CSV table of C-alpha atoms in Angstrom, one decimal:
chain,number,residue,atom,x,y,z
A,1010,ILE,CA,74.7,186.6,124.7
A,1011,LEU,CA,71.6,185.0,126.0
A,1012,PHE,CA,68.2,186.4,125.3
A,1013,LEU,CA,65.0,185.9,127.3
A,1014,THR,CA,61.7,185.6,125.5
A,1015,ALA,CA,58.1,185.6,126.8
A,1016,ILE,CA,56.0,183.0,125.1
A,1017,GLN,CA,52.3,182.3,125.5
A,1018,GLY,CA,50.6,179.0,125.9
A,1019,GLY,CA,51.9,176.4,128.3
A,1020,SER,CA,54.1,178.9,130.0
A,1021,GLY,CA,51.2,181.2,130.8
A,1022,GLY,CA,53.0,184.2,129.3
A,1023,LYS,CA,55.9,183.9,131.8
A,1024,TRP,CA,59.5,184.6,130.9
A,1025,GLN,CA,61.4,181.6,129.5
A,1026,THR,CA,65.0,181.4,128.4
A,1027,PRO,CA,65.8,179.7,125.1
A,1028,HIS,CA,67.0,176.7,127.0
A,1029,GLN,CA,63.6,176.4,128.8
A,1030,GLN,CA,61.8,176.7,125.4
A,1031,ALA,CA,64.0,174.1,123.8
A,1032,LYS,CA,63.4,171.8,126.7
A,1033,LEU,CA,59.6,172.2,126.4
A,1034,ALA,CA,59.8,171.6,122.7
A,1035,SER,CA,61.8,168.5,123.3
A,1036,ILE,CA,59.2,167.1,125.7
A,1037,ARG,CA,56.4,167.9,123.3
A,1038,GLY,CA,58.0,166.2,120.4
A,1039,ARG,CA,59.5,163.3,122.2
A,1040,GLY,CA,56.8,160.8,121.2
A,1041,VAL,CA,57.3,161.1,117.4
A,1042,ILE,CA,59.0,158.2,115.5
A,1043,GLU,CA,59.9,159.5,112.0
A,1044,PRO,CA,61.4,158.0,108.8
A,1045,GLY,CA,65.1,158.1,109.1
A,1046,ASP,CA,65.2,157.4,112.8
A,1047,VAL,CA,67.5,154.8,114.3
A,1048,GLY,CA,66.8,153.0,117.5
A,1049,ILE,CA,65.8,150.1,119.7
A,1050,TRP,CA,62.4,148.5,120.3
A,1051,ALA,CA,61.9,147.0,123.8
A,1052,THR,CA,59.2,144.9,125.2
A,1053,CYS,CA,58.2,145.0,128.9
A,1054,ALA,CA,55.8,143.6,131.5
A,1055,ARG,CA,52.2,144.7,131.0
A,1056,GLY,CA,51.3,147.8,133.0
A,1057,GLN,CA,55.0,148.5,133.8
A,1058,GLU,CA,55.8,150.8,130.9
A,1059,GLY,CA,56.8,153.7,133.1
A,1060,LYS,CA,59.2,151.7,135.3
A,1061,ALA,CA,60.5,149.9,132.2
A,1062,THR,CA,61.4,153.2,130.6
A,1063,VAL,CA,63.4,154.3,133.6
A,1064,GLU,CA,65.1,150.9,133.7
A,1065,LEU,CA,65.9,150.9,130.0
A,1066,ARG,CA,67.4,154.4,130.1
A,1067,SER,CA,69.7,153.3,133.0
A,1068,LEU,CA,70.6,150.1,131.2
A,1069,LEU,CA,71.5,151.9,127.9
A,1070,HIS,CA,73.6,154.6,129.6
A,1071,LYS,CA,75.4,152.0,131.7
A,1072,PHE,CA,76.5,149.9,128.7
A,1073,ALA,CA,77.2,153.0,126.5
A,1074,GLU,CA,79.8,154.0,129.1
A,1075,GLN,CA,81.1,150.4,129.5
A,1076,PHE,CA,81.4,149.6,125.8
A,1077,TYR,CA,82.3,152.9,124.2
A,1078,GLY,CA,83.5,155.1,127.1
A,1079,ILE,CA,80.7,157.6,126.4
A,1080,VAL,CA,78.9,159.3,129.2
A,1081,GLY,CA,75.7,160.6,127.7
A,1082,GLU,CA,73.4,163.3,128.9
A,1083,ALA,CA,70.5,161.8,130.9
A,1084,GLU,CA,67.1,162.4,129.3
A,1085,GLU,CA,65.0,165.0,131.2
A,1086,GLU,CA,61.9,163.6,132.8
A,1087,ASP,CA,58.5,164.6,131.5
A,1088,GLU,CA,57.2,167.7,133.2
A,1089,ASP,CA,53.9,169.6,133.2
A,1090,GLU,CA,54.1,172.2,130.5
A,1091,ASP,CA,54.0,175.0,133.0
A,1092,GLY,CA,57.4,173.8,134.4
A,1093,ASP,CA,58.5,173.7,137.9
A,1094,GLU,CA,57.3,176.6,140.1
A,1095,ASP,CA,60.8,177.3,141.3
A,1096,GLU,CA,62.0,177.7,137.7
A,1097,ASP,CA,59.1,180.1,136.9
A,1098,ASP,CA,59.9,182.2,140.0
A,1099,LEU,CA,63.6,182.6,139.2
A,1100,ASP,CA,64.6,186.2,138.4
A,1101,ILE,CA,66.1,186.9,135.0
A,1102,GLU,CA,69.7,186.9,136.3
A,1103,SER,CA,69.4,183.5,137.9
A,1104,ALA,CA,67.7,182.1,134.8
A,1105,ILE,CA,70.6,183.2,132.7
A,1106,ARG,CA,73.2,181.7,135.0
A,1107,LYS,CA,71.2,178.4,135.1
A,1108,GLU,CA,71.0,178.3,131.3
A,1109,ALA,CA,74.7,179.1,130.9
A,1110,ALA,CA,75.6,176.2,133.2
A,1111,ALA,CA,73.2,173.9,131.4
A,1112,ILE,CA,74.8,174.8,128.0
A,1113,GLU,CA,78.3,174.1,129.3
A,1114,ASP,CA,77.2,170.7,130.7
A,1115,LYS,CA,75.6,169.7,127.4
A,1116,LYS,CA,78.8,170.5,125.5
A,1117,GLU,CA,80.5,167.8,127.5
A,1118,LYS,CA,77.7,165.2,127.5
A,1119,PRO,CA,76.1,164.1,124.2
A,1120,LYS,CA,72.4,163.1,124.2
A,1121,LEU,CA,72.6,159.5,123.1
A,1122,PHE,CA,69.1,158.2,123.7
A,1123,SER,CA,65.6,159.6,123.8
A,1124,THR,CA,62.4,157.7,124.5
A,1125,ALA,CA,59.2,157.8,122.4
A,1126,ARG,CA,55.7,157.6,123.8
A,1127,LEU,CA,53.6,154.9,122.2
A,1128,ASP,CA,49.9,154.1,122.5
A,1129,ILE,CA,50.5,150.4,122.8
A,1130,GLU,CA,51.0,148.2,125.8
A,1131,CYS,CA,54.2,146.4,126.6
A,1132,VAL,CA,56.3,148.2,123.9
A,1133,LEU,CA,58.9,151.0,124.1
A,1134,PHE,CA,61.1,152.7,121.6
A,1135,VAL,CA,64.3,154.5,122.1
A,1136,LYS,CA,66.0,156.7,119.5
A,1137,VAL,CA,69.7,156.1,119.3
A,1138,ARG,CA,72.2,158.7,118.1
A,1139,PRO,CA,75.7,158.3,116.7
A,1140,PRO,CA,78.3,157.1,117.3
A,1141,ILE,CA,76.3,154.2,118.7
A,1142,ASP,CA,75.2,151.5,116.2
A,1143,PRO,CA,72.0,149.8,117.6
A,1144,VAL,CA,72.8,146.4,116.1
A,1145,ASP,CA,76.3,146.2,117.6
A,1146,PHE,CA,75.1,147.8,120.8
A,1147,VAL,CA,72.2,145.4,121.5
A,1148,HIS,CA,74.4,142.4,120.5
A,1149,ARG,CA,77.1,143.4,122.9
A,1150,ILE,CA,74.5,143.9,125.7
A,1151,CYS,CA,73.0,140.5,125.2
A,1152,LYS,CA,76.4,138.8,125.1
A,1153,GLU,CA,77.3,140.6,128.4
A,1154,VAL,CA,74.0,139.6,130.0
A,1155,ALA,CA,74.4,136.0,128.8
A,1156,SER,CA,77.9,135.7,130.3
A,1157,LYS,CA,77.2,137.7,133.5
A,1158,PRO,CA,73.5,137.5,134.2
A,1159,ASP,CA,73.8,138.7,137.8
A,1160,THR,CA,75.4,142.0,136.7
A,1161,ALA,CA,72.7,143.1,134.4
A,1162,ARG,CA,69.5,141.5,135.5
A,1163,THR,CA,66.4,143.4,134.4
A,1164,LYS,CA,63.1,143.5,136.3
A,1165,TYR,CA,60.8,145.0,133.6
A,1166,ILE,CA,62.6,144.9,130.3
A,1167,ASN,CA,62.3,141.7,128.2
A,1168,ARG,CA,63.3,141.7,124.5
A,1169,LEU,CA,65.5,144.3,122.7
A,1170,THR,CA,65.3,144.7,118.9
A,1171,PRO,CA,67.7,147.0,117.2
A,1172,MET,CA,66.6,149.1,114.2
A,1173,THR,CA,69.1,150.2,111.6
A,1174,MET,CA,66.6,152.4,109.8
A,1175,ILE,CA,63.0,153.5,110.2
A,1176,GLY,CA,60.7,154.2,107.2
A,1177,ARG,CA,57.1,154.4,106.3
A,1178,ALA,CA,54.9,151.3,106.6
A,1179,THR,CA,54.0,151.1,102.9
A,1180,GLU,CA,55.3,148.8,100.1
A,1181,LYS,CA,57.4,151.7,98.8
A,1182,GLY,CA,58.7,152.6,102.3
A,1183,LEU,CA,59.6,148.9,102.9
A,1184,GLU,CA,61.5,148.8,99.6
A,1185,GLU,CA,63.5,152.0,100.5
A,1186,VAL,CA,64.4,150.8,104.0
A,1187,GLY,CA,65.3,147.4,102.6
A,1188,LYS,CA,67.6,148.7,100.0
A,1189,THR,CA,69.5,150.8,102.5
A,1190,VAL,CA,69.7,148.2,105.2
A,1191,LEU,CA,70.2,145.0,103.2
A,1192,GLU,CA,72.9,146.2,100.7
A,1193,GLU,CA,75.5,146.1,103.4
A,1194,TYR,CA,75.1,142.3,103.7
A,1195,PHE,CA,73.5,141.0,100.6
A,1196,GLU,CA,73.7,141.2,96.8
A,1197,LEU,CA,70.4,142.7,95.9
A,1198,ALA,CA,68.3,141.6,92.9
A,1199,GLY,CA,69.6,143.4,89.8
A,1200,ASP,CA,73.0,144.3,91.3
A,1201,LYS,CA,76.0,143.5,89.1
A,1202,THR,CA,79.6,143.2,90.3
A,1203,MET,CA,81.7,145.9,88.7
A,1204,GLU,CA,84.4,144.4,86.6
A,1205,SER,CA,87.9,145.7,87.0
A,1206,SER,CA,91.4,144.6,85.9
A,1207,ASP,CA,93.4,146.2,88.6
A,1208,ASP,CA,94.3,144.7,92.0
A,1209,ASN,CA,91.8,146.8,93.9
A,1210,GLY,CA,89.0,145.5,91.6
A,1211,GLU,CA,90.0,141.9,92.2
A,1212,ILE,CA,90.0,142.4,95.9
A,1213,ALA,CA,86.6,144.1,95.8
A,1214,LYS,CA,85.2,141.1,93.8
A,1215,GLU,CA,86.6,138.6,96.3
A,1216,GLU,CA,85.1,140.6,99.2
A,1217,LYS,CA,81.7,140.8,97.4
A,1218,SER,CA,81.8,137.0,96.7
A,1219,GLU,CA,82.4,136.3,100.4
A,1220,ARG,CA,79.7,138.7,101.5
A,1221,THR,CA,77.1,137.2,99.1
A,1222,SER,CA,77.4,133.7,100.4
A,1223,TYR,CA,75.1,134.5,103.4
A,1224,SER,CA,72.0,132.5,103.9
A,1225,TYR,CA,69.1,134.3,105.6
A,1226,ALA,CA,65.7,134.2,107.4
A,1227,ILE,CA,63.2,137.0,107.6
A,1228,ARG,CA,61.4,137.6,111.0
A,1229,PRO,CA,58.7,140.2,110.8
A,1230,THR,CA,56.7,141.6,113.8
A,1231,ILE,CA,53.5,143.6,113.1
A,1232,ARG,CA,51.6,145.7,115.6
A,1233,ASN,CA,48.6,148.0,115.2
A,1234,HIS,CA,48.9,147.9,111.4
A,1235,ASN,CA,46.6,146.4,108.8
A,1236,THR,CA,48.1,147.3,105.4
A,1237,LEU,CA,51.1,145.1,105.1
A,1238,ASN,CA,50.7,141.5,106.3
A,1239,ARG,CA,53.4,139.0,107.2
A,1240,ASP,CA,53.3,137.2,103.9
A,1241,VAL,CA,53.6,140.4,101.9
A,1242,VAL,CA,56.5,141.6,103.9
A,1243,ILE,CA,58.4,138.4,103.6
A,1244,LYS,CA,57.8,138.0,99.8
A,1245,GLN,CA,58.8,141.6,99.1
A,1246,ILE,CA,62.0,141.4,101.1
A,1247,ALA,CA,62.9,138.0,99.7
A,1248,SER,CA,62.3,139.2,96.1
A,1249,SER,CA,64.7,142.1,96.6
A,1250,ILE,CA,67.6,139.7,97.6
A,1251,GLY,CA,69.8,138.1,94.9
A,1252,ASP,CA,69.4,134.4,94.0
A,1253,VAL,CA,73.0,133.8,95.3
A,1254,HIS,CA,71.5,133.9,98.8
A,1255,LYS,CA,69.5,131.0,100.1
A,1256,VAL,CA,66.7,131.0,102.7
A,1257,ASN,CA,67.6,129.0,105.7
A,1258,LEU,CA,64.9,129.0,108.5
A,1259,THR,CA,66.8,126.8,110.9
A,1260,LYS,CA,70.4,128.0,110.9
A,1261,PRO,CA,70.7,131.2,108.8
A,1262,ASP,CA,73.9,133.2,108.6
A,1263,LYS,CA,71.9,136.4,108.9
A,1264,VAL,CA,68.5,137.2,110.3
A,1265,ILE,CA,66.5,140.1,108.9
A,1266,LEU,CA,64.4,141.7,111.6
A,1267,VAL,CA,61.4,143.7,110.5
A,1268,GLU,CA,59.2,145.7,112.9
A,1269,ILE,CA,56.1,147.4,111.7
A,1270,TYR,CA,54.1,149.6,114.0
A,1271,GLN,CA,51.1,151.7,112.9
A,1272,THR,CA,52.5,153.9,110.0
A,1273,ILE,CA,56.2,153.2,110.4
A,1274,CYS,CA,58.5,150.2,109.7
A,1275,GLY,CA,62.0,149.4,110.7
A,1276,MET,CA,64.6,146.9,109.7
A,1277,SER,CA,68.0,145.5,110.8
A,1278,VAL,CA,70.2,142.5,110.0
A,1279,VAL,CA,71.6,140.5,112.9
A,1280,GLY,CA,74.0,137.6,113.1
A,1281,ASP,CA,73.7,133.8,113.4
A,1282,ASP,CA,73.7,133.9,117.2
A,1283,TRP,CA,70.3,135.7,117.4
A,1284,GLU,CA,68.6,132.4,118.4
A,1285,ALA,CA,71.3,131.4,120.8
A,1286,LEU,CA,71.0,134.7,122.5
A,1287,LYS,CA,67.3,134.0,123.1
A,1288,ARG,CA,66.3,136.4,120.3
A,1289,PHE,CA,67.8,139.2,122.4
A,1290,ASN,CA,65.5,138.6,125.3
A,1291,LEU,CA,67.3,139.9,128.4
A,1292,ALA,CA,64.8,138.2,130.8
A,1293,GLU,CA,65.6,134.8,129.2
A,1294,LEU,CA,69.3,135.4,129.1
A,1295,SER,CA,69.5,136.4,132.8
A,1296,LYS,CA,67.6,133.4,134.0
A,1297,PRO,CA,69.7,131.2,136.3
A,1298,ILE,CA,70.8,127.9,134.8
A,1299,PRO,CA,68.8,125.0,136.3
A,1300,LYS,CA,70.7,123.0,138.9
A,1301,ALA,CA,70.1,119.7,137.0
A,1302,THR,CA,71.7,121.2,133.9
A,1303,VAL,CA,74.7,122.4,135.8
A,1304,GLU,CA,75.2,118.9,137.4
A,1305,ALA,CA,74.8,117.2,134.0
A,1306,ASP,CA,77.4,119.5,132.4
A,1307,ALA,CA,79.8,118.8,135.3
A,1308,LYS,CA,79.6,115.1,134.8
A,1309,ALA,CA,80.1,115.2,131.0
């Protein structure tokens, strides 16, 4: 059973279905990035944020279908809070039919991505929902663009930076995010390998030994934030990682990406091909190879 409710405010007291109210709430809250969010930062050409957002949505949906076979629900475009005139003028019966159709469509298509509004030039953020892992997703996109630049050339989007977890941009928030993100790849300071005499325990110890051999580098980016500086971020993260890991700024096994924006911070761990993949810069990856380079490779 579907119910119609009249709400005041942006609707001007006109009848709205629950679907219309949910849509309006989604639009109003779309710009909020909160602790616990997972997503992707993207940089773009100055003054082209709107076009870049459309391009990014299209790019992400295309590769979500290509890599995972998932056809996600397209994000609804921003609208005036009064909504379309046609929608306001629908009679109740038509509104109910429209809502029922929308509900059935949403059952089949999950909403994988939602963009956030930011008051900073050249930067976008897209929230990512399961089952997509942003690190794996961005890595696969960049490898695809590197191997087939003509099939995924972007006009406005430059760099993509995956975020495994978002937290608050404080020392405590950075510590909490770091513990959650880093423990999958590193032995953290104070961690102890659990001793066990059975076969499973021995296997676990061997896997942990292999895991903890990674070297690492920390790459922070800070925007519109004055509390945590670059040195503080690097020192705090490095001190949380066990001594078995060594810093390697030239050829690290893992790169720890840290993005701090206003009151939030995010972190992820990417592989040793981050530099080779142009730091996940799609514009650089899709550049045509200079003719001289191609000729030199052919002669070699």
